[in-house]
CSV table of C-alpha atoms and ligand atoms in Angstrom, one decimal:
chain,number,residue,atom,x,y,z
A,212,MET,CA,7.4,89.2,134.1
A,213,ARG,CA,5.9,92.0,136.3
A,214,ILE,CA,8.5,94.0,138.2
A,215,ILE,CA,7.8,96.5,141.0
A,216,CYS,CA,10.4,99.2,141.7
A,217,PRO,CA,9.8,101.0,145.0
A,218,VAL,CA,11.3,104.5,144.8
A,219,LYS,CA,11.7,107.2,147.4
A,220,ARG,CA,11.9,111.0,147.3
A,221,VAL,CA,14.9,112.0,149.4
A,222,PRO,CA,16.7,115.3,150.1
A,223,ASP,CA,19.6,115.9,147.8
A,224,THR,CA,22.4,113.6,149.0
A,225,ALA,CA,25.0,116.3,148.7
A,226,ALA,CA,23.0,119.0,150.6
A,227,ASP,CA,23.0,119.6,154.3
A,228,LYS,CA,20.1,117.6,155.9
A,229,HIS,CA,17.7,119.5,158.2
A,230,VAL,CA,15.6,117.8,160.8
A,231,ASP,CA,12.5,119.3,162.4
A,232,PRO,CA,13.5,120.1,166.0
A,233,GLN,CA,10.0,119.2,167.3
A,234,ASP,CA,9.3,115.7,165.8
A,235,HIS,CA,12.7,114.9,164.4
A,236,THR,CA,11.3,114.2,160.9
A,237,VAL,CA,13.4,115.1,157.9
A,238,ASP,CA,12.6,118.6,156.7
A,239,ARG,CA,12.2,117.6,153.1
A,240,ASP,CA,11.5,121.1,151.7
A,241,ARG,CA,14.8,122.6,152.9
A,242,SER,CA,16.8,121.1,150.1
A,243,ASP,CA,16.1,120.0,146.5
A,244,PRO,CA,14.5,116.6,146.6
A,245,VAL,CA,15.9,113.9,144.3
A,246,LEU,CA,15.2,110.2,143.5
A,247,ASN,CA,17.1,108.1,146.0
A,248,ALA,CA,20.3,107.2,144.2
A,249,ASN,CA,20.1,103.5,145.3
A,250,ASP,CA,16.8,103.2,143.6
A,251,GLU,CA,18.4,104.2,140.3
A,252,TRP,CA,20.5,100.9,140.5
A,253,ALA,CA,17.3,99.0,141.0
A,254,ILE,CA,15.6,100.7,138.1
A,255,GLU,CA,18.6,100.0,135.9
A,256,GLU,CA,18.6,96.3,136.8
A,257,ALA,CA,14.8,96.2,136.2
A,258,LEU,CA,15.3,97.8,132.8
A,259,GLN,CA,18.0,95.3,131.8
A,260,ILE,CA,15.8,92.4,132.9
A,261,ALA,CA,12.9,93.8,130.9
A,262,GLU,CA,15.1,94.3,127.8
A,263,ARG,CA,15.8,90.5,127.7
A,264,THR,CA,12.3,89.3,128.8
A,265,GLU,CA,9.4,89.5,126.4
A,266,GLY,CA,6.3,91.1,127.7
A,267,ALA,CA,8.0,92.4,130.9
A,268,GLU,CA,6.3,95.3,132.7
A,269,ILE,CA,7.9,97.6,135.3
A,270,ILE,CA,5.8,99.6,137.8
A,271,ALA,CA,7.2,102.2,140.2
A,272,LEU,CA,5.8,102.3,143.7
A,273,CYS,CA,6.3,105.5,145.7
A,274,MET,CA,5.1,106.5,149.2
A,275,GLY,CA,5.4,110.2,149.6
A,276,PRO,CA,3.6,113.5,149.8
A,277,ASP,CA,2.0,115.2,146.7
A,278,GLN,CA,5.4,116.6,145.8
A,279,ALA,CA,6.7,113.0,145.4
A,280,GLY,CA,4.9,113.1,142.0
A,281,THR,CA,8.1,114.6,140.5
A,282,THR,CA,10.1,111.6,141.8
A,283,VAL,CA,7.5,109.3,140.3
A,284,ARG,CA,7.8,111.1,136.9
A,285,LYS,CA,11.6,110.9,137.2
A,286,ALA,CA,11.4,107.1,137.7
A,287,LEU,CA,9.0,106.8,134.7
A,288,SER,CA,11.4,108.8,132.6
A,289,TYR,CA,13.8,105.9,132.6
A,290,GLY,CA,11.1,103.9,130.6
A,291,LEU,CA,9.0,102.3,133.3
A,292,ASP,CA,5.5,101.5,132.3
A,293,GLY,CA,3.4,102.9,135.1
A,294,ALA,CA,3.4,103.9,138.8
A,295,ILE,CA,1.5,103.6,142.0
A,296,GLN,CA,1.8,106.6,144.4
A,297,ILE,CA,0.7,106.4,148.0
A,298,THR,CA,-0.1,109.8,149.3
A,299,ASP,CA,-1.9,110.5,152.6
A,300,ASP,CA,-0.9,113.0,155.3
A,301,ALA,CA,-1.4,110.3,158.0
A,302,VAL,CA,1.6,108.4,156.6
A,303,ALA,CA,4.0,111.3,157.4
A,304,GLY,CA,6.6,110.4,160.0
A,305,SER,CA,6.3,106.6,159.4
A,306,ASP,CA,9.4,104.6,160.5
A,307,ALA,CA,10.7,101.6,158.6
A,308,VAL,CA,8.1,99.2,160.1
A,309,ALA,CA,5.2,101.4,159.2
A,310,THR,CA,6.7,102.2,155.7
A,311,ALA,CA,7.0,98.4,155.0
A,312,ARG,CA,3.4,98.0,156.2
A,313,VAL,CA,2.1,100.6,153.8
A,314,LEU,CA,4.1,99.4,150.8
A,315,ALA,CA,3.0,95.8,151.4
A,316,ALA,CA,-0.7,96.9,151.6
A,317,ALA,CA,-0.3,98.7,148.2
A,318,LEU,CA,1.0,95.5,146.7
A,319,ALA,CA,-1.5,93.1,148.3
A,320,ASP,CA,-3.6,92.9,145.2
A,321,GLU,CA,-0.8,93.6,142.7
A,322,PRO,CA,0.6,90.6,140.8
A,323,PHE,CA,4.4,90.6,140.7
A,324,ASP,CA,7.3,88.3,140.0
A,325,LEU,CA,10.0,90.6,141.3
A,326,ILE,CA,10.2,93.6,143.6
A,327,ILE,CA,13.6,95.2,143.1
A,328,MET,CA,14.7,98.2,145.3
A,329,GLY,CA,17.8,100.0,146.6
A,330,ASN,CA,19.2,98.5,149.8
A,331,GLN,CA,18.6,101.8,151.7
A,332,SER,CA,17.4,105.4,151.3
A,333,SER,CA,20.0,108.1,151.7
A,334,ASP,CA,17.9,110.0,154.3
A,335,ALA,CA,17.2,107.5,157.0
A,336,ARG,CA,19.7,104.7,156.1
A,337,THR,CA,17.9,102.0,158.1
A,338,MET,CA,18.4,99.2,155.4
A,339,LEU,CA,15.3,97.5,156.9
A,340,VAL,CA,12.5,98.1,154.5
A,341,PRO,CA,13.3,95.5,151.8
A,342,ALA,CA,13.4,92.6,154.3
A,343,MET,CA,10.3,93.9,156.2
A,344,LEU,CA,8.4,94.2,152.9
A,345,ALA,CA,9.2,90.6,152.0
A,346,GLU,CA,8.1,89.4,155.4
A,347,HIS,CA,4.8,91.3,155.1
A,348,LEU,CA,4.2,89.7,151.6
A,349,GLY,CA,5.4,86.3,152.7
A,350,VAL,CA,8.0,86.0,150.0
A,351,PRO,CA,11.8,85.5,150.1
A,352,ALA,CA,14.3,88.4,150.2
A,353,LEU,CA,17.7,88.5,148.6
A,354,THR,CA,19.4,91.5,150.0
A,355,TYR,CA,22.6,93.5,149.3
A,356,VAL,CA,22.7,92.0,145.8
A,357,LYS,CA,25.6,93.0,143.5
A,358,ASP,CA,24.9,90.4,140.7
A,359,LEU,CA,21.6,88.8,139.8
A,360,GLU,CA,20.9,86.0,137.4
A,361,ILE,CA,17.4,84.8,136.5
A,362,ASP,CA,16.5,81.3,135.1
A,363,GLY,CA,12.7,80.9,134.9
A,364,ASP,CA,11.5,81.8,138.4
A,365,VAL,CA,14.8,81.0,140.1
A,366,PHE,CA,16.9,84.0,141.1
A,367,THR,CA,20.6,83.5,141.9
A,368,ALA,CA,22.4,86.4,143.5
A,369,LYS,CA,25.8,87.4,144.7
A,370,ARG,CA,25.2,89.0,148.0
A,371,GLU,CA,27.8,91.6,149.1
A,372,THR,CA,29.3,90.9,152.5
A,373,PRO,CA,32.2,92.7,154.4
A,374,ALA,CA,34.5,89.8,153.4
A,375,GLY,CA,33.4,89.3,149.8
A,376,HIS,CA,30.2,87.8,148.6
A,377,GLN,CA,27.8,84.9,149.2
A,378,VAL,CA,25.9,83.1,146.4
A,379,VAL,CA,22.2,82.8,147.4
A,380,ARG,CA,19.2,81.5,145.5
A,381,ALA,CA,15.5,81.8,145.9
A,382,THR,CA,12.4,81.1,143.8
A,383,GLY,CA,10.1,84.0,142.9
A,384,PRO,CA,8.0,86.0,143.5
A,385,LEU,CA,10.5,87.7,145.8
A,386,VAL,CA,12.1,90.9,146.9
A,387,VAL,CA,15.7,91.8,145.8
A,388,SER,CA,17.6,94.8,147.3
A,389,VAL,CA,20.6,96.0,145.3
A,390,VAL,CA,23.9,97.7,146.1
A,391,GLU,CA,25.9,100.1,143.9
A,392,ALA,CA,28.2,97.5,142.5
A,393,ILE,CA,25.3,95.9,140.5
A,394,ASN,CA,25.4,98.2,137.5
A,395,GLU,CA,26.0,101.7,136.1
A,396,PRO,CA,22.6,103.4,135.8
A,397,ARG,CA,21.7,105.0,132.5
A,398,TYR,CA,20.4,108.6,132.1
A,399,PRO,CA,16.8,109.1,131.1
A,400,THR,CA,16.5,110.1,127.4
A,401,PHE,CA,14.6,113.2,126.2
A,402,LYS,CA,12.0,110.8,124.6
A,403,GLY,CA,11.7,109.1,128.0
A,404,ILE,CA,11.2,112.4,129.9
A,405,MET,CA,8.5,113.4,127.4
A,406,ALA,CA,6.8,110.0,127.5
A,407,ALA,CA,6.8,110.0,131.4
A,408,LYS,CA,4.5,113.1,131.4
A,409,LYS,CA,1.8,111.0,129.8
A,410,LYS,CA,2.1,107.8,131.8
A,411,THR,CA,-0.5,106.7,134.3
A,412,VAL,CA,0.1,107.3,138.0
A,413,ASP,CA,-2.4,105.5,140.2
A,414,VAL,CA,-2.6,107.7,143.4
A,415,ARG,CA,-4.0,105.9,146.5
A,416,ASP,CA,-4.6,106.9,150.1
A,417,LEU,CA,-4.8,104.8,153.2
A,418,VAL,CA,-8.5,104.1,152.8
A,419,ALA,CA,-7.9,102.6,149.4
A,420,LEU,CA,-5.2,100.5,150.8
A,421,GLY,CA,-7.3,99.4,153.8
A,422,VAL,CA,-4.7,100.5,156.3
A,423,ASP,CA,-5.7,102.0,159.6
A,424,ALA,CA,-4.1,105.4,160.0
A,425,ALA,CA,-3.4,104.6,163.6
A,426,GLU,CA,-1.0,101.9,162.6
A,427,VAL,CA,1.3,104.3,160.6
A,428,GLY,CA,2.7,107.8,160.7
A,429,LEU,CA,4.5,109.4,163.5
A,430,ASP,CA,2.1,108.2,166.2
A,431,GLY,CA,1.7,104.7,164.8
A,432,SER,CA,5.4,104.1,164.5
A,433,ARG,CA,7.1,101.8,167.0
A,434,THR,CA,10.4,103.7,166.9
A,435,ALA,CA,10.8,107.4,167.7
A,436,ILE,CA,13.9,109.6,167.3
A,437,VAL,CA,14.3,111.1,170.8
A,438,ASP,CA,17.3,113.2,170.1
A,439,ILE,CA,19.5,114.2,167.3
A,440,ALA,CA,22.9,115.9,167.2
A,441,PRO,CA,25.1,117.2,164.4
A,442,ARG,CA,28.4,115.4,163.9
A,443,PRO,CA,31.2,117.4,165.7
A,444,PRO,CA,33.4,119.4,163.4
A,445,LYS,CA,36.7,117.8,162.4
A,446,GLU,CA,39.6,119.0,164.4
A,447,ALA,CA,42.4,120.8,162.5
A,448,GLY,CA,45.2,118.5,161.5
A,449,ARG,CA,48.8,118.9,162.7
A,450,VAL,CA,51.4,120.0,160.2
A,451,VAL,CA,54.9,118.7,160.5
A,452,THR,CA,57.5,120.8,158.8
A,453,ASP,CA,60.7,119.1,157.9
A,454,ASP,CA,64.1,120.9,157.5
A,455,GLY,CA,64.7,119.1,154.2
A,456,SER,CA,66.8,116.3,155.6
A,457,GLY,CA,63.7,114.1,156.4
A,458,ALA,CA,65.1,113.5,159.9
A,459,VAL,CA,63.0,116.2,161.7
A,460,GLY,CA,59.8,115.2,160.0
A,461,ALA,CA,60.4,111.5,160.6
A,462,GLU,CA,61.1,112.0,164.3
A,463,ALA,CA,58.0,114.2,164.7
A,464,LEU,CA,55.9,111.6,163.0
A,465,ALA,CA,57.3,108.8,165.0
A,466,ASP,CA,56.7,110.7,168.3
A,467,TRP,CA,53.1,111.3,167.2
A,468,LEU,CA,52.5,107.6,166.4
A,469,VAL,CA,53.9,106.7,169.9
A,470,GLU,CA,51.6,109.4,171.4
A,471,GLN,CA,48.6,107.8,169.7
A,472,LYS,CA,49.7,104.4,170.9
A,473,ILE,CA,49.9,103.2,167.2
A,474,LEU,CA,53.6,102.3,167.6
B,10,FAD,C1,18.8,110.2,161.7
B,10,FAD,C2,17.6,109.3,161.6
B,10,FAD,C3,17.8,108.0,161.9
B,10,FAD,C4,16.7,107.1,161.9
B,10,FAD,N1,16.9,105.8,162.2
B,10,FAD,C5,15.9,104.9,162.2
B,10,FAD,C6,16.0,103.5,162.5
B,10,FAD,O1,17.1,103.1,162.8
B,10,FAD,N2,15.0,102.7,162.4
B,10,FAD,C7,13.7,103.2,162.0
B,10,FAD,O2,12.8,102.4,161.9
B,10,FAD,N3,13.6,104.5,161.7
B,10,FAD,C8,14.6,105.3,161.7
B,10,FAD,N4,14.4,106.6,161.4
B,10,FAD,C9,13.0,107.1,161.0
B,10,FAD,C10,12.3,107.5,162.3
B,10,FAD,O3,11.9,106.4,163.1
B,10,FAD,C11,11.0,108.3,162.0
B,10,FAD,O4,10.2,107.5,161.3
B,10,FAD,C12,11.4,109.5,161.3
B,10,FAD,O5,12.0,110.4,162.1
B,10,FAD,C13,10.3,109.9,160.4
B,10,FAD,O6,10.9,109.7,159.1
B,10,FAD,P1,11.2,111.0,158.3
B,10,FAD,O7,12.0,112.0,159.0
B,10,FAD,O8,11.7,110.4,157.0
B,10,FAD,O9,9.7,111.6,158.1
B,10,FAD,P2,8.9,111.9,156.9
B,10,FAD,O10,9.6,113.0,156.2
B,10,FAD,O11,7.5,112.2,157.4
B,10,FAD,O12,8.9,110.6,156.0
B,10,FAD,C14,8.6,109.3,156.4
B,10,FAD,C15,8.0,108.6,155.3
B,10,FAD,O13,6.7,109.1,155.0
B,10,FAD,C16,6.6,109.5,153.7
B,10,FAD,N5,5.6,110.6,153.7
B,10,FAD,C17,5.7,111.8,154.2
B,10,FAD,N6,4.6,112.6,154.0
B,10,FAD,C18,3.8,111.7,153.3
B,10,FAD,C19,2.5,111.9,152.8
B,10,FAD,N7,1.7,113.0,152.9
B,10,FAD,N8,1.9,110.9,152.1
B,10,FAD,C20,2.6,109.7,152.0
B,10,FAD,N9,3.8,109.5,152.5
B,10,FAD,C21,4.4,110.5,153.1
B,10,FAD,C22,8.0,109.9,153.3
B,10,FAD,O14,8.1,109.8,151.9
B,10,FAD,C23,8.8,108.8,154.0
B,10,FAD,O15,8.8,107.6,153.2
B,10,FAD,C24,15.4,107.5,161.5
B,10,FAD,C25,15.3,108.9,161.2
B,10,FAD,C26,16.3,109.8,161.2
B,10,FAD,C27,16.1,111.2,160.9
């Protein structure tokens, strides 16, 4: 089985995000970049599948600037077999549609049985790329997967929904996007980190992919961020002080609930 794991370099999830005021792209150099956390669940799932499937191979796929090489090495340190990195300045600013276009072009000549990826990236949070990638490649997509079973080329998934889950099934090759509930990712081992330094990363540009630069990047994207505003600061809470009897506090709380039209 050949498994592809798309991975993304994102700003540290816990750090404040900064957006370029001119073109509204994420300023990726203002905070420490990390491997998108959702991709770690996909990598873990791929590793578990590979551990029970003889001859399985896992390849990371990353679209990002030169610096994304560290993200690729991080992905490899979990024990992946190789990586494809798409780096081309014309790709910068790509929206979800353009990103899926580039990733699909990178996979056009790559055999695969399964593409497994996080359901979203923590920087843009569109949740669109897995389904768009599947559409470009003409394969099914099982999205928001929290449990995956494989029998030959039949993939059965529990798909997380607001009310619980759906059981969905598709025949591979296909795209699967996963949610946090699917597993508990492992940490890379020291051996894995050392081995990752020597693994092959196939770096390609848009010419190698046969993608016209005009179709991607900031200018080639169909969506544009026209404005961006920080979330307003939280208002200070109201403190109710009771006299020890409970009655004063209870009355104040009841008044507040009526004021808010909750009661
Ligand atoms: C708050 C917010 C909400 C958004 N909501 C949506 C939405 O709902 N739908 C939607 O389609 N888009 C959305 N976007 C994306 C948006 O449309 C633009 O595409 C976006 O502003 C550009 O993405 P970015 O800021 O991640 O830019 P960039 O930092 O340029 O990144 C875009 C992509 O290009 C890659 N990249 C950057 N440089 C290179 C390089 N040299 N070589 C190869 N790859 C490279 C990055 O790794 C990334 O995958 C949103 C963006 C933000 C900031």
